[in-house]
Short mmCIF file of C-alpha atoms and ligand atoms in Angstrom, two decimals:
data_model
loop_
_atom_site.label_atom_id
_atom_site.label_comp_id
_atom_site.label_asym_id
_atom_site.label_seq_id
_atom_site.Cartn_x
_atom_site.Cartn_y
_atom_site.Cartn_z
CA MET A 239 161.65 -50.34 36.12
CA LEU A 240 161.46 -54.34 36.06
CA PHE A 241 160.70 -56.36 38.68
CA VAL A 242 160.62 -60.41 38.64
CA ALA A 243 158.14 -62.07 40.90
CA ARG A 244 158.04 -65.81 42.08
CA MET A 245 154.17 -66.60 42.83
CA ASP A 246 153.68 -69.96 44.65
CA VAL A 247 150.04 -71.12 44.41
CA VAL A 248 148.99 -72.68 47.64
CA PHE A 249 145.15 -73.59 47.59
CA PRO A 250 143.39 -75.26 50.47
CA GLU A 251 143.09 -78.54 50.63
CA SER A 252 139.20 -78.29 51.36
CA MET A 253 138.78 -76.30 48.07
CA THR A 254 136.97 -77.98 45.47
CA ASP A 255 138.37 -78.78 42.03
CA GLU A 256 135.30 -76.79 40.37
CA THR A 257 136.54 -73.62 42.33
CA LYS A 258 140.35 -74.27 41.51
CA ALA A 259 139.15 -74.45 37.81
CA ASP A 260 137.11 -71.36 37.94
CA PHE A 261 139.95 -69.30 39.89
CA GLN A 262 142.53 -70.56 37.12
CA VAL A 263 139.94 -69.18 34.16
CA LYS A 264 139.94 -66.17 35.99
CA GLU A 265 143.62 -65.72 36.42
CA LYS A 266 144.18 -66.62 33.01
CA ALA A 267 141.99 -63.79 31.63
CA TYR A 268 143.82 -61.17 34.21
CA SER A 269 147.04 -62.39 32.83
CA ALA A 270 146.48 -62.00 29.41
CA ASP A 271 145.34 -58.66 29.89
CA LEU A 272 148.70 -57.48 31.77
CA GLN A 273 150.47 -59.34 29.06
CA GLU A 274 148.38 -57.45 26.30
CA ARG A 275 148.85 -53.93 28.16
CA GLY A 276 152.58 -54.58 28.49
CA ILE A 277 152.79 -54.46 31.98
CA MET A 278 153.75 -58.21 32.62
CA LYS A 279 156.47 -59.16 30.03
CA GLY A 280 156.43 -62.91 30.41
CA ILE A 281 155.54 -65.72 32.66
CA TRP A 282 157.34 -69.19 32.93
CA ARG A 283 156.10 -72.11 35.19
CA ILE A 284 158.66 -73.60 37.30
CA VAL A 285 159.45 -76.91 36.46
CA GLY A 286 157.47 -79.49 39.10
CA GLU A 287 156.00 -76.79 41.06
CA TYR A 288 152.62 -74.81 41.27
CA SER A 289 154.54 -71.47 40.95
CA ASN A 290 155.61 -69.22 38.27
CA ILE A 291 158.16 -66.83 37.79
CA SER A 292 156.70 -63.45 35.89
CA ILE A 293 158.14 -60.42 34.98
CA TYR A 294 156.82 -56.65 35.24
CA GLU A 295 157.64 -53.41 33.59
CA VAL A 296 155.91 -50.69 35.93
CA ASP A 297 157.19 -47.23 37.29
CA ASP A 298 155.21 -47.29 40.66
CA LEU A 299 155.44 -49.68 43.17
CA ASP A 300 151.85 -48.97 44.73
CA PHE A 301 150.45 -49.63 41.16
CA LEU A 302 153.04 -53.11 41.16
CA HIS A 303 151.35 -53.98 44.37
CA ALA A 304 147.85 -53.23 43.25
CA THR A 305 148.49 -55.50 39.93
CA PHE A 306 149.37 -58.22 42.21
CA GLN A 307 146.28 -57.55 44.39
CA GLY A 308 143.98 -57.83 41.56
CA PHE A 309 145.40 -61.33 40.49
CA PRO A 310 142.16 -63.77 41.52
CA MET A 311 144.25 -66.25 43.05
CA PHE A 312 145.80 -63.48 45.04
CA ALA A 313 144.72 -64.46 48.37
CA TYR A 314 146.08 -68.16 47.80
CA MET A 315 149.58 -66.82 46.49
CA ASN A 316 153.05 -66.39 48.16
CA VAL A 317 154.61 -63.72 46.10
CA LYS A 318 158.42 -62.55 46.42
CA VAL A 319 158.89 -59.59 44.36
CA THR A 320 162.68 -58.70 43.08
CA PRO A 321 163.33 -55.38 41.52
CA LEU A 322 166.19 -55.84 38.68
CA ALA A 323 168.80 -53.01 37.62
CA LYS A 324 170.71 -53.09 34.25
CA HIS A 325 173.83 -55.62 34.17
CA PRO A 326 176.91 -54.25 32.93
CA ASN A 327 177.41 -57.56 31.02
CA ALA A 328 174.23 -57.54 29.29
CA THR A 329 174.31 -57.33 25.29
CA THR A 330 171.10 -55.34 24.84
CA ASP A 331 169.37 -52.72 26.72
CA ASP A 332 166.02 -54.49 25.63
CA PHE A 333 166.00 -58.02 26.04
CA PHE A 334 161.93 -58.19 25.40
CA ARG A 335 162.28 -56.15 22.11
CA GLN A 336 164.72 -58.88 20.65
CA LEU A 337 162.76 -61.75 21.26
O1 LIG B 532 151.10 -70.01 38.40
C1 LIG B 532 149.80 -69.75 38.17
O2 LIG B 532 149.37 -70.87 37.55
C2 LIG B 532 148.96 -68.77 39.01
C3 LIG B 532 149.35 -67.62 38.13
C4 LIG B 532 149.51 -66.23 38.76
C5 LIG B 532 149.72 -65.46 37.44
C6 LIG B 532 149.19 -66.38 36.34
O3 LIG B 532 149.07 -66.07 35.36
O4 LIG B 532 149.20 -67.66 36.86
#
């Protein structure tokens, strides 16, 4: 099953730039691992915001929740998840394989 997530990052104002940079390094590594394992199918920055749209392919909602909880920045993100179903007008069943 496919899910799209919007993640809005909100760091506390008191957080130092060094701590933010450390979170970003850890987040990048965790995200890369999810992409290499085919769990995260892609991620895009929302223009002008410290937010992203990312797509996940998983069969288990508890696993998806655990995946989100594993993000180093999870405590500083608002995550909204939307399940995706096939659209009758889609010209392919496998959008990601055609990329
Ligand atoms: O959008 C960001 O920079 C935060 C983030 C969440 C998952 C990811 O890879 O980055």
